[in-house]
Amino acid sequence: MSGNDTLARLAAVIESRRPERGGDPAKSYVARLFVRGEDAILKKIGEEATEVVLAAKGGERERIVAEVADLWFHTLVALAQHGLAPADVLAELERREGLSGLDEYALRKVVQREGGQP
């Protein structure tokens, strides 16, 4: 079993918790997030990102892993909110594989200047 499988299974659970698919906000944290809307989801991502920074700064390995898991989870909720899946992000990472980070960044800047998508 791969990490891709884990992310896909988790994304499927998140999708199943959407209120329009029967997710009950009284029983499901994810359904509650969807009902509260995008701002609530994005606020959680911001909170979790801050907690990752603090955990990394503290150097506690278990806490870093736990906080990154929380961040990834809430990011998956945001992806679902926009009709996206982990496979979309993985495809983008695969596209960038073997490309220097500096080259990729420069390419994005050129594309943005020309009015295209990054």
mmCIF file of N, CA and C in Angstrom:
data_model
loop_
_atom_site.group_PDB
_atom_site.id
_atom_site.type_symbol
_atom_site.label_atom_id
_atom_site.label_comp_id
_atom_site.label_asym_id
_atom_site.label_seq_id
_atom_site.Cartn_x
_atom_site.Cartn_y
_atom_site.Cartn_z
ATOM 1 N N MET A 1 0.845 -1.179 0.000
ATOM 2 C CA MET A 1 0.000 0.000 0.000
ATOM 3 C C MET A 1 0.889 1.240 0.000
ATOM 4 N N SER A 2 0.542 2.206 -0.843
ATOM 5 C CA SER A 2 1.380 3.386 -0.959
ATOM 6 C C SER A 2 0.732 4.584 -0.279
ATOM 7 N N GLY A 3 1.540 5.635 -0.134
ATOM 8 C CA GLY A 3 1.020 6.889 0.390
ATOM 9 C C GLY A 3 -0.073 7.455 -0.499
ATOM 10 N N ASN A 4 0.058 7.215 -1.826
ATOM 11 C CA ASN A 4 -0.978 7.665 -2.745
ATOM 12 C C ASN A 4 -2.307 7.016 -2.409
ATOM 13 N N ASP A 5 -2.273 5.709 -2.067
ATOM 14 C CA ASP A 5 -3.490 4.992 -1.700
ATOM 15 C C ASP A 5 -4.097 5.571 -0.429
ATOM 16 N N THR A 6 -3.257 5.874 0.538
ATOM 17 C CA THR A 6 -3.736 6.449 1.794
ATOM 18 C C THR A 6 -4.409 7.788 1.542
ATOM 19 N N LEU A 7 -3.776 8.640 0.757
ATOM 20 C CA LEU A 7 -4.362 9.941 0.447
ATOM 21 C C LEU A 7 -5.672 9.786 -0.321
ATOM 22 N N ALA A 8 -5.724 8.859 -1.264
ATOM 23 C CA ALA A 8 -6.949 8.638 -2.046
ATOM 24 C C ALA A 8 -8.077 8.134 -1.148
ATOM 25 N N ARG A 9 -7.764 7.220 -0.235
ATOM 26 C CA ARG A 9 -8.798 6.717 0.684
ATOM 27 C C ARG A 9 -9.298 7.832 1.587
ATOM 28 N N LEU A 10 -8.387 8.630 2.113
ATOM 29 C CA LEU A 10 -8.781 9.736 2.984
ATOM 30 C C LEU A 10 -9.627 10.750 2.208
ATOM 31 N N ALA A 11 -9.241 11.040 0.975
ATOM 32 C CA ALA A 11 -10.025 11.967 0.143
ATOM 33 C C ALA A 11 -11.430 11.422 -0.095
ATOM 34 N N ALA A 12 -11.541 10.107 -0.280
ATOM 35 C CA ALA A 12 -12.865 9.503 -0.475
ATOM 36 C C ALA A 12 -13.724 9.642 0.777
ATOM 37 N N VAL A 13 -13.117 9.471 1.939
ATOM 38 C CA VAL A 13 -13.862 9.653 3.189
ATOM 39 C C VAL A 13 -14.314 11.108 3.314
ATOM 40 N N ILE A 14 -13.412 12.035 3.016
ATOM 41 C CA ILE A 14 -13.764 13.465 3.086
ATOM 42 C C ILE A 14 -14.938 13.752 2.149
ATOM 43 N N GLU A 15 -14.883 13.249 0.926
ATOM 44 C CA GLU A 15 -15.984 13.446 -0.030
ATOM 45 C C GLU A 15 -17.289 12.876 0.514
ATOM 46 N N SER A 16 -17.218 11.722 1.154
ATOM 47 C CA SER A 16 -18.433 11.084 1.673
ATOM 48 C C SER A 16 -19.050 11.867 2.827
ATOM 49 N N ARG A 17 -18.287 12.736 3.443
ATOM 50 C CA ARG A 17 -18.784 13.512 4.582
ATOM 51 C C ARG A 17 -19.407 14.845 4.170
ATOM 52 N N ARG A 18 -19.391 15.150 2.877
ATOM 53 C CA ARG A 18 -20.044 16.381 2.409
ATOM 54 C C ARG A 18 -21.521 16.328 2.802
ATOM 55 N N PRO A 19 -22.065 17.425 3.299
ATOM 56 C CA PRO A 19 -23.480 17.426 3.680
ATOM 57 C C PRO A 19 -24.405 17.016 2.535
ATOM 58 N N GLU A 20 -24.082 17.415 1.306
ATOM 59 C CA GLU A 20 -24.927 17.041 0.169
ATOM 60 C C GLU A 20 -24.842 15.550 -0.161
ATOM 61 N N ARG A 21 -23.917 14.859 0.464
ATOM 62 C CA ARG A 21 -23.786 13.407 0.281
ATOM 63 C C ARG A 21 -24.186 12.661 1.557
ATOM 64 N N GLY A 22 -24.838 13.368 2.461
ATOM 65 C CA GLY A 22 -25.341 12.728 3.664
ATOM 66 C C GLY A 22 -24.504 12.944 4.909
ATOM 67 N N GLY A 23 -23.395 13.680 4.798
ATOM 68 C CA GLY A 23 -22.586 13.968 5.980
ATOM 69 C C GLY A 23 -23.372 14.841 6.957
ATOM 70 N N ASP A 24 -23.362 14.446 8.197
ATOM 71 C CA ASP A 24 -24.131 15.140 9.237
ATOM 72 C C ASP A 24 -23.206 16.020 10.064
ATOM 73 N N PRO A 25 -23.375 17.339 10.003
ATOM 74 C CA PRO A 25 -22.509 18.241 10.774
ATOM 75 C C PRO A 25 -22.558 18.008 12.281
ATOM 76 N N ALA A 26 -23.623 17.385 12.762
ATOM 77 C CA ALA A 26 -23.714 17.085 14.190
ATOM 78 C C ALA A 26 -22.834 15.894 14.565
ATOM 79 N N LYS A 27 -22.459 15.085 13.562
ATOM 80 C CA LYS A 27 -21.697 13.873 13.828
ATOM 81 C C LYS A 27 -20.328 13.847 13.153
ATOM 82 N N SER A 28 -20.093 14.773 12.226
ATOM 83 C CA SER A 28 -18.866 14.733 11.439
ATOM 84 C C SER A 28 -18.178 16.094 11.436
ATOM 85 N N TYR A 29 -16.937 16.091 11.874
ATOM 86 C CA TYR A 29 -16.127 17.311 11.857
ATOM 87 C C TYR A 29 -15.980 17.838 10.438
ATOM 88 N N VAL A 30 -15.760 16.944 9.480
ATOM 89 C CA VAL A 30 -15.588 17.355 8.089
ATOM 90 C C VAL A 30 -16.877 17.975 7.553
ATOM 91 N N ALA A 31 -18.003 17.354 7.822
ATOM 92 C CA ALA A 31 -19.285 17.916 7.385
ATOM 93 C C ALA A 31 -19.473 19.301 7.995
ATOM 94 N N ARG A 32 -19.094 19.457 9.252
ATOM 95 C CA ARG A 32 -19.206 20.757 9.918
ATOM 96 C C ARG A 32 -18.330 21.801 9.228
ATOM 97 N N LEU A 33 -17.111 21.409 8.848
ATOM 98 C CA LEU A 33 -16.238 22.338 8.121
ATOM 99 C C LEU A 33 -16.871 22.759 6.800
ATOM 100 N N PHE A 34 -17.409 21.793 6.055
ATOM 101 C CA PHE A 34 -18.035 22.121 4.776
ATOM 102 C C PHE A 34 -19.209 23.078 4.971
ATOM 103 N N VAL A 35 -20.007 22.856 5.997
ATOM 104 C CA VAL A 35 -21.150 23.731 6.264
ATOM 105 C C VAL A 35 -20.687 25.129 6.647
ATOM 106 N N ARG A 36 -19.621 25.203 7.407
ATOM 107 C CA ARG A 36 -19.104 26.512 7.825
ATOM 108 C C ARG A 36 -18.484 27.268 6.655
ATOM 109 N N GLY A 37 -18.062 26.554 5.632
ATOM 110 C CA GLY A 37 -17.615 27.195 4.405
ATOM 111 C C GLY A 37 -16.113 27.338 4.269
ATOM 112 N N GLU A 38 -15.756 27.902 3.128
ATOM 113 C CA GLU A 38 -14.352 27.999 2.747
ATOM 114 C C GLU A 38 -13.511 28.786 3.750
ATOM 115 N N ASP A 39 -14.045 29.885 4.272
ATOM 116 C CA ASP A 39 -13.260 30.674 5.222
ATOM 117 C C ASP A 39 -12.856 29.850 6.443
ATOM 118 N N ALA A 40 -13.766 29.014 6.933
ATOM 119 C CA ALA A 40 -13.451 28.167 8.089
ATOM 120 C C ALA A 40 -12.378 27.141 7.739
ATOM 121 N N ILE A 41 -12.478 26.583 6.547
ATOM 122 C CA ILE A 41 -11.487 25.600 6.099
ATOM 123 C C ILE A 41 -10.117 26.271 5.978
ATOM 124 N N LEU A 42 -10.086 27.434 5.358
ATOM 125 C CA LEU A 42 -8.816 28.138 5.177
ATOM 126 C C LEU A 42 -8.227 28.596 6.505
ATOM 127 N N LYS A 43 -9.074 28.989 7.423
ATOM 128 C CA LYS A 43 -8.595 29.374 8.755
ATOM 129 C C LYS A 43 -7.916 28.184 9.427
ATOM 130 N N LYS A 44 -8.506 26.991 9.303
ATOM 131 C CA LYS A 44 -7.889 25.802 9.892
ATOM 132 C C LYS A 44 -6.536 25.514 9.242
ATOM 133 N N ILE A 45 -6.424 25.696 7.945
ATOM 134 C CA ILE A 45 -5.143 25.478 7.276
ATOM 135 C C ILE A 45 -4.103 26.442 7.827
ATOM 136 N N GLY A 46 -4.476 27.685 7.995
ATOM 137 C CA GLY A 46 -3.551 28.673 8.562
ATOM 138 C C GLY A 46 -3.114 28.298 9.969
ATOM 139 N N GLU A 47 -4.062 27.870 10.785
ATOM 140 C CA GLU A 47 -3.737 27.460 12.155
ATOM 141 C C GLU A 47 -2.792 26.269 12.152
ATOM 142 N N GLU A 48 -3.103 25.295 11.316
ATOM 143 C CA GLU A 48 -2.278 24.081 11.275
ATOM 144 C C GLU A 48 -0.887 24.382 10.733
ATOM 145 N N ALA A 49 -0.789 25.259 9.737
ATOM 146 C CA ALA A 49 0.528 25.628 9.202
ATOM 147 C C ALA A 49 1.372 26.283 10.286
ATOM 148 N N THR A 50 0.755 27.132 11.080
ATOM 149 C CA THR A 50 1.474 27.775 12.186
ATOM 150 C C THR A 50 1.943 26.729 13.194
ATOM 151 N N GLU A 51 1.093 25.751 13.472
ATOM 152 C CA GLU A 51 1.472 24.699 14.412
ATOM 153 C C GLU A 51 2.620 23.845 13.874
ATOM 154 N N VAL A 52 2.658 23.651 12.551
ATOM 155 C CA VAL A 52 3.790 22.926 11.951
ATOM 156 C C VAL A 52 5.077 23.711 12.171
ATOM 157 N N VAL A 53 5.024 25.011 11.943
ATOM 158 C CA VAL A 53 6.209 25.855 12.130
ATOM 159 C C VAL A 53 6.684 25.777 13.577
ATOM 160 N N LEU A 54 5.761 25.898 14.517
ATOM 161 C CA LEU A 54 6.137 25.857 15.934
ATOM 162 C C LEU A 54 6.700 24.488 16.320
ATOM 163 N N ALA A 55 6.093 23.424 15.805
ATOM 164 C CA ALA A 55 6.585 22.076 16.097
ATOM 165 C C ALA A 55 7.990 21.878 15.530
ATOM 166 N N ALA A 56 8.190 22.334 14.302
ATOM 167 C CA ALA A 56 9.513 22.196 13.685
ATOM 168 C C ALA A 56 10.545 23.006 14.451
ATOM 169 N N LYS A 57 10.156 24.186 14.869
ATOM 170 C CA LYS A 57 11.063 25.034 15.643
ATOM 171 C C LYS A 57 11.449 24.345 16.946
ATOM 172 N N GLY A 58 10.484 23.634 17.541
ATOM 173 C CA GLY A 58 10.748 22.915 18.789
ATOM 174 C C GLY A 58 11.527 21.626 18.601
ATOM 175 N N GLY A 59 11.531 21.110 17.376
ATOM 176 C CA GLY A 59 12.325 19.932 17.060
ATOM 177 C C GLY A 59 11.801 18.611 17.579
ATOM 178 N N GLU A 60 10.561 18.565 18.061
ATOM 179 C CA GLU A 60 10.001 17.307 18.550
ATOM 180 C C GLU A 60 9.436 16.519 17.374
ATOM 181 N N ARG A 61 10.101 15.447 17.010
ATOM 182 C CA ARG A 61 9.756 14.699 15.810
ATOM 183 C C ARG A 61 8.306 14.227 15.791
ATOM 184 N N GLU A 62 7.824 13.676 16.888
ATOM 185 C CA GLU A 62 6.455 13.163 16.923
ATOM 186 C C GLU A 62 5.449 14.292 16.744
ATOM 187 N N ARG A 63 5.723 15.423 17.343
ATOM 188 C CA ARG A 63 4.815 16.570 17.214
ATOM 189 C C ARG A 63 4.845 17.121 15.793
ATOM 190 N N ILE A 64 6.022 17.148 15.179
ATOM 191 C CA ILE A 64 6.118 17.613 13.791
ATOM 192 C C ILE A 64 5.244 16.728 12.903
ATOM 193 N N VAL A 65 5.379 15.424 13.047
ATOM 194 C CA VAL A 65 4.598 14.489 12.225
ATOM 195 C C VAL A 65 3.104 14.689 12.462
ATOM 196 N N ALA A 66 2.701 14.811 13.711
ATOM 197 C CA ALA A 66 1.282 14.989 14.035
ATOM 198 C C ALA A 66 0.737 16.288 13.450
ATOM 199 N N GLU A 67 1.502 17.352 13.543
ATOM 200 C CA GLU A 67 1.034 18.640 13.024
ATOM 201 C C GLU A 67 0.997 18.657 11.502
ATOM 202 N N VAL A 68 1.970 18.029 10.854
ATOM 203 C CA VAL A 68 1.942 17.944 9.395
ATOM 204 C C VAL A 68 0.742 17.100 8.956
ATOM 205 N N ALA A 69 0.438 16.032 9.693
ATOM 206 C CA ALA A 69 -0.746 15.223 9.375
ATOM 207 C C ALA A 69 -2.007 16.081 9.457
ATOM 208 N N ASP A 70 -2.112 16.912 10.491
ATOM 209 C CA ASP A 70 -3.266 17.814 10.607
ATOM 210 C C ASP A 70 -3.325 18.781 9.431
ATOM 211 N N LEU A 71 -2.177 19.328 9.050
ATOM 212 C CA LEU A 71 -2.125 20.269 7.928
ATOM 213 C C LEU A 71 -2.535 19.580 6.630
ATOM 214 N N TRP A 72 -1.994 18.401 6.382
ATOM 215 C CA TRP A 72 -2.350 17.666 5.166
ATOM 216 C C TRP A 72 -3.846 17.373 5.148
ATOM 217 N N PHE A 73 -4.391 16.948 6.285
ATOM 218 C CA PHE A 73 -5.811 16.624 6.362
ATOM 219 C C PHE A 73 -6.662 17.835 5.968
ATOM 220 N N HIS A 74 -6.384 18.971 6.586
ATOM 221 C CA HIS A 74 -7.185 20.159 6.294
ATOM 222 C C HIS A 74 -6.967 20.648 4.868
ATOM 223 N N THR A 75 -5.782 20.427 4.332
ATOM 224 C CA THR A 75 -5.521 20.764 2.939
ATOM 225 C C THR A 75 -6.342 19.867 2.011
ATOM 226 N N LEU A 76 -6.499 18.605 2.369
ATOM 227 C CA LEU A 76 -7.349 17.703 1.590
ATOM 228 C C LEU A 76 -8.796 18.174 1.603
ATOM 229 N N VAL A 77 -9.246 18.703 2.727
ATOM 230 C CA VAL A 77 -10.605 19.253 2.800
ATOM 231 C C VAL A 77 -10.727 20.439 1.838
ATOM 232 N N ALA A 78 -9.715 21.307 1.816
ATOM 233 C CA ALA A 78 -9.733 22.455 0.904
ATOM 234 C C ALA A 78 -9.727 21.993 -0.554
ATOM 235 N N LEU A 79 -8.935 20.992 -0.865
ATOM 236 C CA LEU A 79 -8.944 20.456 -2.225
ATOM 237 C C LEU A 79 -10.343 19.987 -2.595
ATOM 238 N N ALA A 80 -10.965 19.227 -1.710
ATOM 239 C CA ALA A 80 -12.317 18.717 -1.964
ATOM 240 C C ALA A 80 -13.306 19.862 -2.148
ATOM 241 N N GLN A 81 -13.150 20.905 -1.371
ATOM 242 C CA GLN A 81 -14.028 22.077 -1.479
ATOM 243 C C GLN A 81 -14.002 22.644 -2.899
ATOM 244 N N HIS A 82 -12.877 22.487 -3.569
ATOM 245 C CA HIS A 82 -12.709 23.029 -4.918
ATOM 246 C C HIS A 82 -12.775 21.963 -6.006
ATOM 247 N N GLY A 83 -13.262 20.773 -5.637
ATOM 248 C CA GLY A 83 -13.414 19.720 -6.632
ATOM 249 C C GLY A 83 -12.108 19.113 -7.085
ATOM 250 N N LEU A 84 -11.092 19.203 -6.241
ATOM 251 C CA LEU A 84 -9.775 18.653 -6.558
ATOM 252 C C LEU A 84 -9.483 17.457 -5.666
ATOM 253 N N ALA A 85 -8.487 16.680 -6.056
ATOM 254 C CA ALA A 85 -8.125 15.472 -5.324
ATOM 255 C C ALA A 85 -6.612 15.411 -5.139
ATOM 256 N N PRO A 86 -6.167 14.547 -4.238
ATOM 257 C CA PRO A 86 -4.715 14.384 -4.065
ATOM 258 C C PRO A 86 -4.009 14.047 -5.374
ATOM 259 N N ALA A 87 -4.666 13.321 -6.247
ATOM 260 C CA ALA A 87 -4.055 12.952 -7.526
ATOM 261 C C ALA A 87 -3.676 14.190 -8.339
ATOM 262 N N ASP A 88 -4.450 15.267 -8.204
ATOM 263 C CA ASP A 88 -4.124 16.503 -8.914
ATOM 264 C C ASP A 88 -2.804 17.088 -8.421
ATOM 265 N N VAL A 89 -2.604 17.068 -7.117
ATOM 266 C CA VAL A 89 -1.367 17.597 -6.529
ATOM 267 C C VAL A 89 -0.200 16.673 -6.874
ATOM 268 N N LEU A 90 -0.434 15.374 -6.778
ATOM 269 C CA LEU A 90 0.630 14.419 -7.103
ATOM 270 C C LEU A 90 1.052 14.553 -8.569
ATOM 271 N N ALA A 91 0.099 14.783 -9.449
ATOM 272 C CA ALA A 91 0.438 14.977 -10.866
ATOM 273 C C ALA A 91 1.303 16.220 -11.050
ATOM 274 N N GLU A 92 0.998 17.266 -10.305
ATOM 275 C CA GLU A 92 1.813 18.482 -10.402
ATOM 276 C C GLU A 92 3.221 18.239 -9.866
ATOM 277 N N LEU A 93 3.320 17.503 -8.773
ATOM 278 C CA LEU A 93 4.651 17.183 -8.228
ATOM 279 C C LEU A 93 5.439 16.322 -9.208
ATOM 280 N N GLU A 94 4.757 15.369 -9.837
ATOM 281 C CA GLU A 94 5.426 14.531 -10.832
ATOM 282 C C GLU A 94 5.886 15.375 -12.025
ATOM 283 N N ARG A 95 5.060 16.361 -12.412
ATOM 284 C CA ARG A 95 5.449 17.239 -13.513
ATOM 285 C C ARG A 95 6.722 17.995 -13.173
ATOM 286 N N ARG A 96 6.856 18.370 -11.917
ATOM 287 C CA ARG A 96 8.020 19.147 -11.481
ATOM 288 C C ARG A 96 9.251 18.282 -11.194
ATOM 289 N N GLU A 97 9.058 16.983 -11.103
ATOM 290 C CA GLU A 97 10.167 16.093 -10.761
ATOM 291 C C GLU A 97 11.289 16.235 -11.773
ATOM 292 N N GLY A 98 12.491 16.378 -11.259
ATOM 293 C CA GLY A 98 13.655 16.523 -12.113
ATOM 294 C C GLY A 98 13.901 17.942 -12.578
ATOM 295 N N LEU A 99 13.002 18.844 -12.241
ATOM 296 C CA LEU A 99 13.154 20.247 -12.603
ATOM 297 C C LEU A 99 13.689 20.991 -11.400
ATOM 298 N N SER A 100 14.733 21.733 -11.591
ATOM 299 C CA SER A 100 15.303 22.526 -10.505
ATOM 300 C C SER A 100 14.236 23.436 -9.932
ATOM 301 N N GLY A 101 14.199 23.550 -8.624
ATOM 302 C CA GLY A 101 13.253 24.452 -7.975
ATOM 303 C C GLY A 101 13.409 25.880 -8.459
ATOM 304 N N LEU A 102 14.644 26.294 -8.673
ATOM 305 C CA LEU A 102 14.886 27.649 -9.169
ATOM 306 C C LEU A 102 14.380 27.808 -10.600
ATOM 307 N N ASP A 103 14.584 26.781 -11.425
ATOM 308 C CA ASP A 103 14.094 26.836 -12.803
ATOM 309 C C ASP A 103 12.569 26.840 -12.834
ATOM 310 N N GLU A 104 11.961 26.025 -11.982
ATOM 311 C CA GLU A 104 10.497 25.948 -11.936
ATOM 312 C C GLU A 104 9.908 27.280 -11.505
ATOM 313 N N TYR A 105 10.515 27.902 -10.516
ATOM 314 C CA TYR A 105 10.061 29.204 -10.034
ATOM 315 C C TYR A 105 10.182 30.255 -11.136
ATOM 316 N N ALA A 106 11.294 30.266 -11.832
ATOM 317 C CA ALA A 106 11.504 31.227 -12.921
ATOM 318 C C ALA A 106 10.474 31.002 -14.029
ATOM 319 N N LEU A 107 10.190 29.759 -14.349
ATOM 320 C CA LEU A 107 9.210 29.439 -15.377
ATOM 321 C C LEU A 107 7.824 29.949 -14.975
ATOM 322 N N ARG A 108 7.445 29.771 -13.711
ATOM 323 C CA ARG A 108 6.149 30.274 -13.238
ATOM 324 C C ARG A 108 6.061 31.783 -13.391
ATOM 325 N N LYS A 109 7.148 32.484 -13.098
ATOM 326 C CA LYS A 109 7.162 33.941 -13.219
ATOM 327 C C LYS A 109 6.956 34.368 -14.672
ATOM 328 N N VAL A 110 7.586 33.677 -15.601
ATOM 329 C CA VAL A 110 7.449 34.003 -17.018
ATOM 330 C C VAL A 110 6.003 33.758 -17.455
ATOM 331 N N VAL A 111 5.447 32.649 -17.073
ATOM 332 C CA VAL A 111 4.070 32.309 -17.443
ATOM 333 C C VAL A 111 3.095 33.334 -16.870
ATOM 334 N N GLN A 112 3.307 33.732 -15.620
ATOM 335 C CA GLN A 112 2.429 34.733 -14.992
ATOM 336 C C GLN A 112 2.513 36.076 -15.718
ATOM 337 N N ARG A 113 3.718 36.483 -16.099
ATOM 338 C CA ARG A 113 3.899 37.742 -16.827
ATOM 339 C C ARG A 113 3.175 37.728 -18.161
ATOM 340 N N GLU A 114 3.150 36.534 -18.777
ATOM 341 C CA GLU A 114 2.515 36.409 -20.085
ATOM 342 C C GLU A 114 1.012 36.184 -19.966
ATOM 343 N N GLY A 115 0.503 36.173 -18.742
ATOM 344 C CA GLY A 115 -0.936 36.052 -18.523
ATOM 345 C C GLY A 115 -1.474 34.640 -18.507
ATOM 346 N N GLY A 116 -0.598 33.660 -18.459
ATOM 347 C CA GLY A 116 -1.025 32.269 -18.396
ATOM 348 C C GLY A 116 -1.177 31.805 -16.964
ATOM 349 N N GLN A 117 -1.518 30.563 -16.811
ATOM 350 C CA GLN A 117 -1.641 29.950 -15.492
ATOM 351 C C GLN A 117 -0.262 29.541 -15.008
ATOM 352 N N PRO A 118 -0.020 29.679 -13.700
ATOM 353 C CA PRO A 118 1.289 29.260 -13.147
ATOM 354 C C PRO A 118 1.483 27.776 -13.219
#
